[in-house]
Tab-separated table of C-alpha atoms in Angstrom:
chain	number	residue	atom	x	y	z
A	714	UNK	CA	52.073	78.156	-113.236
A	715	UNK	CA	49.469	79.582	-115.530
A	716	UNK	CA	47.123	77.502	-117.262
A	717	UNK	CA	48.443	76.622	-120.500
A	718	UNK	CA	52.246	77.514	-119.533
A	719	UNK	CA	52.660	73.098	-119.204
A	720	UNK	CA	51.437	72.271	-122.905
A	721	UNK	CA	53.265	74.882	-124.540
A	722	UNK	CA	51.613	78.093	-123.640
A	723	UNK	CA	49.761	80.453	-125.532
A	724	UNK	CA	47.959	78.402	-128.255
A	725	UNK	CA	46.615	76.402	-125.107
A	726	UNK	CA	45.664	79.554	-123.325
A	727	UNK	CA	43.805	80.377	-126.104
A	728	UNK	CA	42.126	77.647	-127.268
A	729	UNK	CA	41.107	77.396	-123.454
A	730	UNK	CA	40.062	81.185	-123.590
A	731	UNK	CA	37.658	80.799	-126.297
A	732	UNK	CA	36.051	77.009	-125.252
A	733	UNK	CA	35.417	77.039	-121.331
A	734	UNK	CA	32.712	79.734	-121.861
A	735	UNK	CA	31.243	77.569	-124.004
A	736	UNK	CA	31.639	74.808	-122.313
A	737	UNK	CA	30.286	76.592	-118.835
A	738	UNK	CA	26.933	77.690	-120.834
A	739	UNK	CA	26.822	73.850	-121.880
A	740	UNK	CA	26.962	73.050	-118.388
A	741	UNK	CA	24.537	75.835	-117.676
A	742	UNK	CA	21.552	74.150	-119.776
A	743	UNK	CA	22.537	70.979	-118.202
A	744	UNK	CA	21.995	72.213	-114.502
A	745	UNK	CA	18.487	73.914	-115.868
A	746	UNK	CA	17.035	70.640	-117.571
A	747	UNK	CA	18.108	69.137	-113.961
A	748	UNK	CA	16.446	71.887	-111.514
A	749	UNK	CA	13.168	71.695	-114.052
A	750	UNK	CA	12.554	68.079	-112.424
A	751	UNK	CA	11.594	69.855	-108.972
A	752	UNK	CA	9.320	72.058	-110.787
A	753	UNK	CA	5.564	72.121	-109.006
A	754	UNK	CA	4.140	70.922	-112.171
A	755	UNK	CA	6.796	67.995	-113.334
A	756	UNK	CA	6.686	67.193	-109.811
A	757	UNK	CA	2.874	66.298	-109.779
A	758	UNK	CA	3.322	64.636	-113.280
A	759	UNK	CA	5.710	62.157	-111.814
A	760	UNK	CA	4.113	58.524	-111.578
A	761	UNK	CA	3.943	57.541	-107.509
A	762	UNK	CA	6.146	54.744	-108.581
A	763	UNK	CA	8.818	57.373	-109.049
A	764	UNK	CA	8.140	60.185	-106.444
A	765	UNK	CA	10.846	58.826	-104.216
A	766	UNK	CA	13.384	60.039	-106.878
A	767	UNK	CA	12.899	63.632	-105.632
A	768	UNK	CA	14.184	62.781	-102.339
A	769	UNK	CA	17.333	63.452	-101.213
A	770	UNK	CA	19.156	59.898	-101.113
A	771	UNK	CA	21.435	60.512	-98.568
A	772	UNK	CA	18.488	61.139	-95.987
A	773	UNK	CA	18.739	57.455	-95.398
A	774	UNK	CA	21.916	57.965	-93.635
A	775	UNK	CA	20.979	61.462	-91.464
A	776	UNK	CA	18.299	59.825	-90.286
A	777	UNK	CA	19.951	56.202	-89.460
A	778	UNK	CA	24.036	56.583	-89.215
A	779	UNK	CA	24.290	52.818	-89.250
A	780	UNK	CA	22.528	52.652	-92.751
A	781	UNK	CA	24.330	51.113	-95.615
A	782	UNK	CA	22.958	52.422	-99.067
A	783	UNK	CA	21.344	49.364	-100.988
A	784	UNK	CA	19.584	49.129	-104.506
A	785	UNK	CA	15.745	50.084	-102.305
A	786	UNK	CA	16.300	53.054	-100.619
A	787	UNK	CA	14.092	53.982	-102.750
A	788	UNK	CA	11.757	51.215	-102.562
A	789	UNK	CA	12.329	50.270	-106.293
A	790	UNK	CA	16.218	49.481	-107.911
A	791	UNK	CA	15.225	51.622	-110.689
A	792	UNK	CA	13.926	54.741	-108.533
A	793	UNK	CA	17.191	54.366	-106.519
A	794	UNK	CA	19.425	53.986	-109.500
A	795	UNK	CA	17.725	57.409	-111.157
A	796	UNK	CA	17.537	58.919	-107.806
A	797	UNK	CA	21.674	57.989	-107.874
A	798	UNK	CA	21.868	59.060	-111.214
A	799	UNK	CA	20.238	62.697	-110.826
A	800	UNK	CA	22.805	63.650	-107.675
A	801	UNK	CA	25.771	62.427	-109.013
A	802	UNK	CA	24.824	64.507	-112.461
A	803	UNK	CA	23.705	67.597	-110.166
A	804	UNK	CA	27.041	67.277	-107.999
A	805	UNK	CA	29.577	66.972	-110.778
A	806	UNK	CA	27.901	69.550	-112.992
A	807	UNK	CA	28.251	71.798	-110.173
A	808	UNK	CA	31.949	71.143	-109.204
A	809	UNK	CA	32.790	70.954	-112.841
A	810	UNK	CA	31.080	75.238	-113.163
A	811	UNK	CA	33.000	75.581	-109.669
A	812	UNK	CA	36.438	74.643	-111.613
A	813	UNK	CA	35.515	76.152	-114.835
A	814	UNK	CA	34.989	79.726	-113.618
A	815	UNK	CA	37.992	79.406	-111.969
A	816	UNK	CA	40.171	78.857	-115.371
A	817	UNK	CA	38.231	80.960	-116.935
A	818	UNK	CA	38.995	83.996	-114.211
A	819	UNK	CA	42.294	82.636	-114.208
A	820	UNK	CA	42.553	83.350	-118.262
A	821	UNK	CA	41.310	86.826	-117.809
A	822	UNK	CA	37.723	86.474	-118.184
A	823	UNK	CA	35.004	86.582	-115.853
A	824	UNK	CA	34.727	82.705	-115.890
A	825	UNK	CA	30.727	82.803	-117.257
A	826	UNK	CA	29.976	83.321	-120.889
């Protein structure tokens, strides 16, 4: 069915009509603060200690199938736990916009505010 048609229809519709634009420009500023980190100039203002953040955490396992992930890929718990923390953000921001524009094209609009 149509979004909104399961909780009683229109007032959902509606509600959703007028809050998932929002919602996707939220989501928006979110996904800028994150690319900003890869920024030239962030980049170079990034303590050694936490370089390895910028680097893609899953390399560990391209490069060595029979790696297990463990709190030093990163050399340092804290590096791997941000390094963690920013792909997880980045991936569910993204899949959330994916799904948003969706409803939103689904309700009529374009899907983007």
């Amino acid at each position: 069915g149509q979004p909104g048609e399961e909780r009683g229809g229109r007032p959902y519709t509606d509600a959703l009509s007028v809050n998932v634009p929002r919602v996707i420009s939220s989501l928006m500023r979110v996904v800028g603060a994150l690319h900003s980190f890869w920024r030239k100039e962030v980049r170079e203002a990034v303590s050694p200690r936490w370089q390895k953040v910028f680097l893609p955490i899953e390399l560990h396992s391209i490069l060595d199938p029979t790696h297990r992930p463990c709190d030093l890929d990163c050399g340092d718990p804290l590096v791997t736990g941000a390094c963690t923390w920013l792909r997880q953000v980045r991936e569910s921001s993204y899949q959330s916009l994916a799904y948003l524009c969706e409803v939103g094209s689904a309700l009529g609009g374009t899907g983007t505010p």
